[in-house]
CSV table of C-alpha atoms in Angstrom, one decimal:
chain,number,residue,atom,x,y,z
M,30,MET,CA,-30.7,-17.6,-18.4
M,31,VAL,CA,-31.7,-18.0,-14.8
M,32,PRO,CA,-32.0,-21.8,-14.2
M,33,LEU,CA,-35.7,-22.2,-13.4
M,34,THR,CA,-35.4,-25.9,-12.8
M,35,GLY,CA,-34.2,-25.2,-9.3
M,36,PHE,CA,-37.2,-23.0,-8.7
M,37,LEU,CA,-39.6,-25.7,-10.0
M,38,ARG,CA,-38.0,-28.3,-7.7
M,39,ALA,CA,-38.4,-26.1,-4.7
M,40,ARG,CA,-41.9,-25.0,-5.6
M,41,PHE,CA,-43.3,-28.6,-5.6
M,42,THR,CA,-41.6,-29.8,-2.5
M,43,ASP,CA,-42.2,-28.9,1.2
M,44,ARG,CA,-38.5,-28.4,1.9
M,45,LYS,CA,-36.7,-25.1,2.2
M,46,PHE,CA,-34.0,-24.5,-0.4
M,47,PRO,CA,-31.7,-21.5,-0.4
M,48,LEU,CA,-32.0,-21.0,-4.1
M,49,ALA,CA,-31.5,-17.3,-4.3
M,50,VAL,CA,-29.1,-15.8,-1.8
M,51,THR,CA,-28.1,-12.2,-1.3
M,52,LEU,CA,-24.7,-11.5,0.2
M,53,CYS,CA,-24.5,-8.0,1.7
M,54,LEU,CA,-20.7,-7.7,1.5
M,55,THR,CA,-20.3,-4.5,3.3
M,56,ASN,CA,-22.3,-1.5,4.7
M,57,ARG,CA,-19.6,0.9,3.6
M,58,CYS,CA,-20.5,3.2,0.8
M,59,ASN,CA,-18.9,6.1,-1.0
M,60,PHE,CA,-22.3,7.9,-1.4
M,61,ARG,CA,-24.7,9.3,1.2
M,62,CYS,CA,-28.0,8.9,-0.6
M,63,VAL,CA,-30.9,10.7,1.1
M,64,TYR,CA,-33.1,7.6,1.3
M,65,CYS,CA,-30.5,5.0,2.4
M,66,HIS,CA,-29.6,3.8,5.9
M,67,MET,CA,-26.5,1.7,5.1
M,68,PRO,CA,-23.6,4.0,5.6
M,69,GLY,CA,-24.7,4.8,9.1
M,70,THR,CA,-24.9,1.2,10.1
M,71,LYS,CA,-21.6,-0.1,11.4
M,72,ARG,CA,-21.0,-3.8,11.3
M,73,SER,CA,-18.0,-6.1,11.2
M,74,GLU,CA,-17.3,-7.7,7.8
M,75,LEU,CA,-16.5,-11.4,7.0
M,76,THR,CA,-13.1,-12.1,5.5
M,77,THR,CA,-12.7,-13.3,2.0
M,78,ALA,CA,-12.3,-16.9,3.2
M,79,GLU,CA,-15.4,-16.7,5.3
M,80,TRP,CA,-17.5,-15.4,2.3
M,81,LEU,CA,-16.1,-18.2,0.1
M,82,SER,CA,-17.1,-20.7,2.8
M,83,ALA,CA,-20.6,-19.3,2.9
M,84,ILE,CA,-20.9,-19.7,-0.8
M,85,ASP,CA,-19.7,-23.3,-0.6
M,86,GLN,CA,-22.3,-24.1,2.0
M,87,PHE,CA,-25.2,-22.4,0.2
M,88,ARG,CA,-24.1,-24.1,-3.1
M,89,ALA,CA,-24.2,-27.4,-1.3
M,90,GLY,CA,-27.7,-26.6,-0.2
M,91,GLY,CA,-29.0,-25.8,-3.7
M,92,MET,CA,-28.1,-22.1,-4.3
M,93,ILE,CA,-28.3,-21.3,-8.1
M,94,ARG,CA,-28.4,-17.5,-7.9
M,95,CYS,CA,-26.4,-15.1,-5.8
M,96,SER,CA,-26.8,-11.3,-5.6
M,97,LEU,CA,-24.0,-9.1,-4.2
M,98,MET,CA,-25.0,-5.8,-2.5
M,99,GLY,CA,-23.9,-3.3,0.1
M,100,GLY,CA,-23.4,-0.5,0.9
M,101,GLU,CA,-21.3,-0.4,-2.2
M,102,PRO,CA,-20.0,-3.9,-2.9
M,103,LEU,CA,-17.2,-2.7,-5.1
M,104,LEU,CA,-15.5,-1.1,-2.1
M,105,ARG,CA,-14.4,-4.6,-1.1
M,106,ARG,CA,-10.9,-5.2,-2.3
M,107,ASP,CA,-11.7,-8.9,-2.8
M,108,VAL,CA,-14.9,-8.4,-4.8
M,109,GLY,CA,-13.2,-9.8,-7.9
M,110,GLU,CA,-12.2,-13.0,-6.1
M,111,ILE,CA,-15.8,-13.4,-4.9
M,112,ILE,CA,-17.2,-12.9,-8.3
M,113,GLN,CA,-14.8,-15.3,-9.9
M,114,TYR,CA,-15.6,-17.9,-7.2
M,115,LEU,CA,-19.3,-17.7,-8.0
M,116,LYS,CA,-18.6,-17.9,-11.7
M,117,GLN,CA,-16.3,-21.0,-11.5
M,118,ASN,CA,-19.0,-22.7,-9.3
M,119,GLY,CA,-21.7,-22.2,-11.9
M,120,VAL,CA,-23.8,-19.7,-9.8
M,121,HIS,CA,-25.9,-17.1,-11.7
M,122,SER,CA,-24.5,-13.9,-10.2
M,123,ALA,CA,-25.8,-10.4,-10.0
M,124,MET,CA,-24.8,-7.1,-8.3
M,125,ASN,CA,-26.3,-3.9,-7.1
M,126,THR,CA,-24.0,-0.9,-7.5
M,127,ASN,CA,-24.1,2.9,-7.7
M,128,GLY,CA,-21.7,2.6,-10.7
M,129,TRP,CA,-18.9,4.9,-9.4
M,130,LEU,CA,-16.2,2.2,-9.3
M,131,VAL,CA,-17.4,0.0,-12.3
M,132,GLU,CA,-14.8,1.4,-14.7
M,133,ASP,CA,-12.0,0.7,-12.2
M,134,LYS,CA,-13.1,-2.8,-11.8
M,135,LEU,CA,-14.7,-3.5,-15.1
M,136,ASP,CA,-12.8,-6.8,-15.8
M,137,ASP,CA,-14.3,-8.2,-12.5
M,138,VAL,CA,-17.8,-6.8,-12.9
M,139,ALA,CA,-18.1,-7.9,-16.5
M,140,LYS,CA,-18.0,-11.5,-15.3
M,141,LEU,CA,-21.4,-11.1,-13.7
M,142,ASN,CA,-24.6,-12.2,-15.4
M,143,LEU,CA,-26.6,-9.1,-14.3
M,144,VAL,CA,-25.8,-5.7,-12.9
M,145,CYS,CA,-28.4,-3.3,-11.4
M,146,VAL,CA,-27.2,0.3,-11.4
M,147,GLY,CA,-28.9,2.9,-9.3
M,148,LEU,CA,-30.3,5.7,-11.5
M,149,ASP,CA,-32.5,8.2,-9.7
M,150,GLY,CA,-33.5,10.4,-12.6
M,151,PRO,CA,-32.0,13.2,-14.7
M,152,GLU,CA,-28.5,14.4,-13.7
M,153,ALA,CA,-29.4,17.2,-11.3
M,154,ILE,CA,-31.9,15.0,-9.4
M,155,HIS,CA,-29.6,12.0,-9.4
M,156,ASP,CA,-26.6,13.9,-8.1
M,157,GLU,CA,-28.7,15.8,-5.4
M,158,GLN,CA,-30.3,12.6,-4.1
M,159,ARG,CA,-27.0,10.7,-4.1
M,160,LYS,CA,-25.1,13.7,-2.6
M,161,ARG,CA,-22.2,13.2,-5.0
M,162,GLN,CA,-21.3,15.5,-7.9
M,163,GLY,CA,-20.7,13.6,-11.0
M,164,ALA,CA,-22.6,10.5,-9.8
M,165,PHE,CA,-25.0,10.5,-12.8
M,166,ARG,CA,-22.3,10.6,-15.4
M,167,ARG,CA,-20.3,7.8,-13.7
M,168,ALA,CA,-23.5,5.7,-13.5
M,169,VAL,CA,-24.3,6.3,-17.3
M,170,ARG,CA,-20.6,5.5,-18.1
M,171,ALA,CA,-20.8,2.3,-16.1
M,172,ILE,CA,-23.9,1.2,-18.0
M,173,GLU,CA,-22.2,2.0,-21.3
M,174,LEU,CA,-19.2,0.0,-20.4
M,175,LEU,CA,-21.1,-3.0,-19.1
M,176,LEU,CA,-23.5,-3.2,-22.1
M,177,GLY,CA,-20.4,-3.0,-24.3
M,178,ARG,CA,-19.0,-6.1,-22.5
M,179,GLY,CA,-22.3,-7.9,-23.1
M,180,VAL,CA,-23.5,-7.8,-19.5
M,181,GLU,CA,-27.3,-7.5,-18.9
M,182,VAL,CA,-28.0,-4.2,-17.2
M,183,VAL,CA,-31.2,-3.0,-15.4
M,184,THR,CA,-31.5,0.2,-13.5
M,185,MET,CA,-33.3,0.8,-10.2
M,186,SER,CA,-34.9,4.2,-9.6
M,187,PRO,CA,-36.3,5.1,-6.2
M,188,VAL,CA,-39.6,6.8,-6.8
M,189,THR,CA,-39.5,10.1,-4.8
M,190,PRO,CA,-41.4,13.4,-5.0
M,191,ALA,CA,-38.4,14.8,-6.9
M,192,SER,CA,-38.1,11.9,-9.5
M,193,ILE,CA,-41.7,10.7,-10.2
M,194,ASP,CA,-42.3,13.1,-13.0
M,195,HIS,CA,-39.2,11.9,-14.8
M,196,VAL,CA,-40.1,8.3,-15.3
M,197,ASP,CA,-40.6,8.7,-19.0
M,198,SER,CA,-37.2,10.3,-19.4
M,199,MET,CA,-35.7,7.2,-17.7
M,200,LEU,CA,-37.6,4.9,-20.1
M,201,THR,CA,-36.4,7.0,-23.1
M,202,MET,CA,-32.8,6.7,-21.9
M,203,ALA,CA,-33.3,2.9,-21.4
M,204,LYS,CA,-34.6,2.5,-24.9
M,205,GLU,CA,-31.7,4.5,-26.4
M,206,MET,CA,-29.0,2.8,-24.4
M,207,GLY,CA,-30.4,-0.8,-24.3
M,208,PHE,CA,-31.1,-1.5,-20.7
M,209,ARG,CA,-34.3,-2.2,-18.7
M,210,ALA,CA,-35.6,0.4,-16.2
M,211,GLY,CA,-36.9,-0.6,-12.7
M,212,PHE,CA,-38.7,1.5,-10.2
M,213,GLN,CA,-39.0,1.2,-6.4
M,214,ILE,CA,-41.0,3.2,-3.8
M,215,GLU,CA,-38.8,5.1,-1.5
M,216,HIS,CA,-38.7,4.2,2.2
M,217,ASP,CA,-37.1,5.4,5.4
M,218,ALA,CA,-33.9,4.4,7.1
M,219,GLU,CA,-35.5,1.3,8.5
M,220,CYS,CA,-36.6,0.1,5.0
M,221,ASP,CA,-40.2,0.9,5.9
M,222,VAL,CA,-42.2,2.2,2.9
M,223,ARG,CA,-44.9,3.4,5.3
M,224,ASN,CA,-42.4,6.1,6.4
M,225,PRO,CA,-41.0,7.6,3.3
M,226,ILE,CA,-38.2,10.1,3.2
M,227,GLY,CA,-39.3,13.7,3.2
M,228,ALA,CA,-42.9,14.6,2.2
M,229,GLY,CA,-43.3,11.3,0.5
M,230,LEU,CA,-46.0,10.4,-2.1
M,231,SER,CA,-49.6,9.5,-1.6
M,232,ASP,CA,-50.9,6.0,-2.4
M,233,GLU,CA,-53.1,7.6,-5.0
M,234,ARG,CA,-50.1,9.1,-6.8
M,235,LEU,CA,-48.3,5.8,-6.8
M,236,VAL,CA,-51.3,4.0,-8.2
M,237,GLU,CA,-51.3,6.6,-11.0
M,238,LEU,CA,-47.7,5.7,-11.6
M,239,ALA,CA,-48.4,1.9,-11.7
M,240,GLU,CA,-51.2,2.5,-14.2
M,241,HIS,CA,-48.9,4.7,-16.3
M,242,LEU,CA,-46.2,2.1,-16.3
M,243,LEU,CA,-48.7,-0.6,-17.4
M,244,ARG,CA,-49.6,1.6,-20.3
M,245,ARG,CA,-46.0,2.2,-21.2
M,246,ARG,CA,-45.1,-1.5,-20.8
M,247,ALA,CA,-48.0,-2.4,-23.2
M,248,GLU,CA,-46.4,0.0,-25.7
M,249,GLY,CA,-43.2,-1.9,-25.5
M,250,ALA,CA,-41.2,0.3,-23.1
M,251,PRO,CA,-38.2,-1.5,-21.6
M,252,ILE,CA,-39.5,-1.8,-18.0
M,253,ALA,CA,-37.9,-4.2,-15.6
M,254,VAL,CA,-41.1,-4.6,-13.6
M,255,SER,CA,-43.5,-7.4,-14.2
M,256,LYS,CA,-47.1,-6.8,-15.4
M,257,THR,CA,-48.1,-8.9,-12.3
M,258,PHE,CA,-46.5,-6.5,-9.8
M,259,LEU,CA,-48.0,-3.4,-11.5
M,260,GLU,CA,-51.5,-4.8,-11.8
M,261,THR,CA,-51.4,-5.9,-8.2
M,262,PHE,CA,-50.2,-2.5,-7.0
M,263,ALA,CA,-52.9,-0.7,-9.0
M,264,ALA,CA,-55.6,-3.0,-7.9
M,265,ARG,CA,-54.7,-2.8,-4.2
M,266,GLY,CA,-54.5,1.0,-4.3
M,267,ARG,CA,-51.9,1.2,-1.6
M,268,ARG,CA,-48.2,0.9,-1.2
M,269,MET,CA,-48.3,-2.3,0.9
M,270,VAL,CA,-48.7,-4.8,-1.9
M,271,SER,CA,-48.4,-8.0,0.2
M,272,SER,CA,-47.9,-9.3,3.6
M,273,CYS,CA,-45.2,-11.6,5.1
M,274,SER,CA,-47.8,-14.3,5.6
M,275,GLU,CA,-48.3,-14.4,1.8
M,276,CYS,CA,-44.6,-14.4,1.0
M,277,ARG,CA,-42.8,-17.5,-0.3
M,278,VAL,CA,-39.4,-15.8,-0.4
M,279,PRO,CA,-38.2,-16.9,3.1
M,280,SER,CA,-38.6,-20.6,2.0
M,281,TYR,CA,-36.3,-20.2,-0.9
M,282,SER,CA,-34.2,-17.2,-0.3
M,283,CYS,CA,-32.3,-15.3,2.4
M,284,MET,CA,-29.8,-12.5,2.9
M,285,VAL,CA,-26.4,-12.6,4.7
M,286,ARG,CA,-25.4,-9.4,6.5
M,287,PRO,CA,-21.8,-8.3,6.4
M,288,ASP,CA,-21.3,-9.8,9.9
M,289,GLY,CA,-22.6,-13.2,8.8
M,290,MET,CA,-26.0,-13.0,10.3
M,291,VAL,CA,-28.7,-14.6,8.3
M,292,VAL,CA,-32.0,-12.9,7.8
M,293,PRO,CA,-35.1,-13.7,5.6
M,294,CYS,CA,-34.7,-10.4,3.5
M,295,PHE,CA,-33.4,-6.9,3.9
M,296,LEU,CA,-36.9,-5.5,4.8
M,297,THR,CA,-37.1,-7.8,7.9
M,298,GLN,CA,-33.5,-7.6,9.1
M,299,HIS,CA,-34.4,-5.4,12.0
M,300,GLN,CA,-37.1,-7.7,13.4
M,301,GLY,CA,-34.9,-10.2,15.2
M,302,PRO,CA,-33.9,-12.6,16.5
M,303,MET,CA,-31.6,-13.5,13.7
M,304,LEU,CA,-29.1,-16.4,13.4
M,305,SER,CA,-25.4,-16.4,12.8
M,306,GLY,CA,-24.3,-18.4,9.8
M,307,ALA,CA,-20.7,-17.9,10.8
M,308,SER,CA,-21.3,-19.7,14.0
M,309,LEU,CA,-24.1,-22.2,13.3
M,310,GLY,CA,-23.3,-22.9,9.6
M,311,TYR,CA,-25.2,-21.1,6.9
M,312,LEU,CA,-27.6,-23.9,6.0
M,313,ARG,CA,-28.6,-24.5,9.6
M,314,ALA,CA,-29.2,-20.8,10.0
M,315,PHE,CA,-31.3,-20.6,6.9
M,316,HIS,CA,-33.4,-23.6,7.8
M,317,ASP,CA,-33.9,-22.6,11.4
M,318,ILE,CA,-34.7,-18.9,11.0
M,319,ALA,CA,-38.3,-18.0,11.7
M,320,HIS,CA,-40.7,-16.8,9.1
M,321,PRO,CA,-40.8,-13.0,9.4
M,322,LYS,CA,-43.7,-11.3,11.1
M,323,ASP,CA,-46.2,-9.4,9.0
M,324,ALA,CA,-44.3,-6.1,8.4
M,325,GLY,CA,-45.9,-5.7,5.0
M,326,CYS,CA,-44.1,-5.4,1.7
M,327,SER,CA,-43.9,-3.3,-1.5
M,328,SER,CA,-40.4,-4.1,-2.5
M,329,GLN,CA,-40.6,-4.7,-6.2
M,330,PRO,CA,-37.6,-7.1,-6.4
M,331,LEU,CA,-38.8,-9.2,-3.5
M,332,MET,CA,-42.4,-9.3,-4.7
M,333,GLU,CA,-41.1,-10.4,-8.2
M,334,MET,CA,-39.3,-13.2,-6.5
M,335,ASN,CA,-42.5,-14.1,-4.6
M,336,TYR,CA,-44.4,-14.2,-7.8
M,337,LEU,CA,-41.7,-16.3,-9.4
M,338,PHE,CA,-41.8,-18.9,-6.6
M,339,GLY,CA,-45.6,-18.9,-7.0
M,340,LEU,CA,-45.1,-19.6,-10.8
M,341,ARG,CA,-47.1,-16.5,-11.8
M,342,PRO,CA,-46.7,-16.4,-15.6
M,343,ALA,CA,-45.9,-12.8,-16.1
M,344,ALA,CA,-43.3,-12.9,-13.3
M,345,VAL,CA,-41.7,-16.2,-14.9
M,346,MET,CA,-41.5,-14.3,-18.2
M,347,ASN,CA,-39.9,-11.3,-16.6
M,348,ALA,CA,-37.3,-13.6,-14.9
M,349,LEU,CA,-36.5,-15.2,-18.3
M,350,ARG,CA,-35.8,-11.8,-19.7
M,351,LEU,CA,-33.4,-10.9,-16.9
M,352,THR,CA,-30.6,-13.2,-18.1
């Protein structure tokens, strides 16, 4: 279970605590997804020792949860060492992956508390959007293997014009296999949901989806999206669910890019200026970094974290289910 005592401590003080940290281990990826900007972004990468030092510093500052992402984090040869280090230091650890390399590194990945596997829709849609033949079958195989090892699995499906009509098939698969399905609005190469890839989806169509997911959730469908987020989205009637000025996430969380730069979150990493944790120290960089400007947000994972830090009951219950 995610240790909520740390969140409560942070919520009722005026101090910043790096409770939930995302380490973007690499921008390298073995896929070329149509909606992703990462593979085209070249950055240097921290060494193993530098990543372990970053973990030590954040742990000393109060980190209780760490998420590993990329690119594709399993392309790092030292990913097993990083996972083991988090585990031995008592950090709740999670990873985002496309699933392709999970079977090859199963013993390492199985040590994680939570794994989020990208799953765009049925096989033809998934492989087309991922630009990799066989990607769907490898993702499903990864889910099967992880569930077989007792790892909590959620999926994340970018909601695109090609996939939006297949939401129910994803929920059927989730129920049959035993995972929870998450959904995220597509965005452009700069992580801006206002500029979706391709023709995009209207706000009205997305509101219809939110209302549909609320109904399916009430029916007991295994949806990894809180009632709070869906109700807020449906009520606002537009894809920008919140603003940076309303967001608590930068007070209790941050992301470290592959080159050691510390940013409030992946959606604001292009705003600048950013601070180098490798040079200044990660705690100083976290405490000194400015609150992001009002770029607007409809990132479901970030909004769930914002609700959690705000102690919204439905979001707290959702976090408790994501063990």
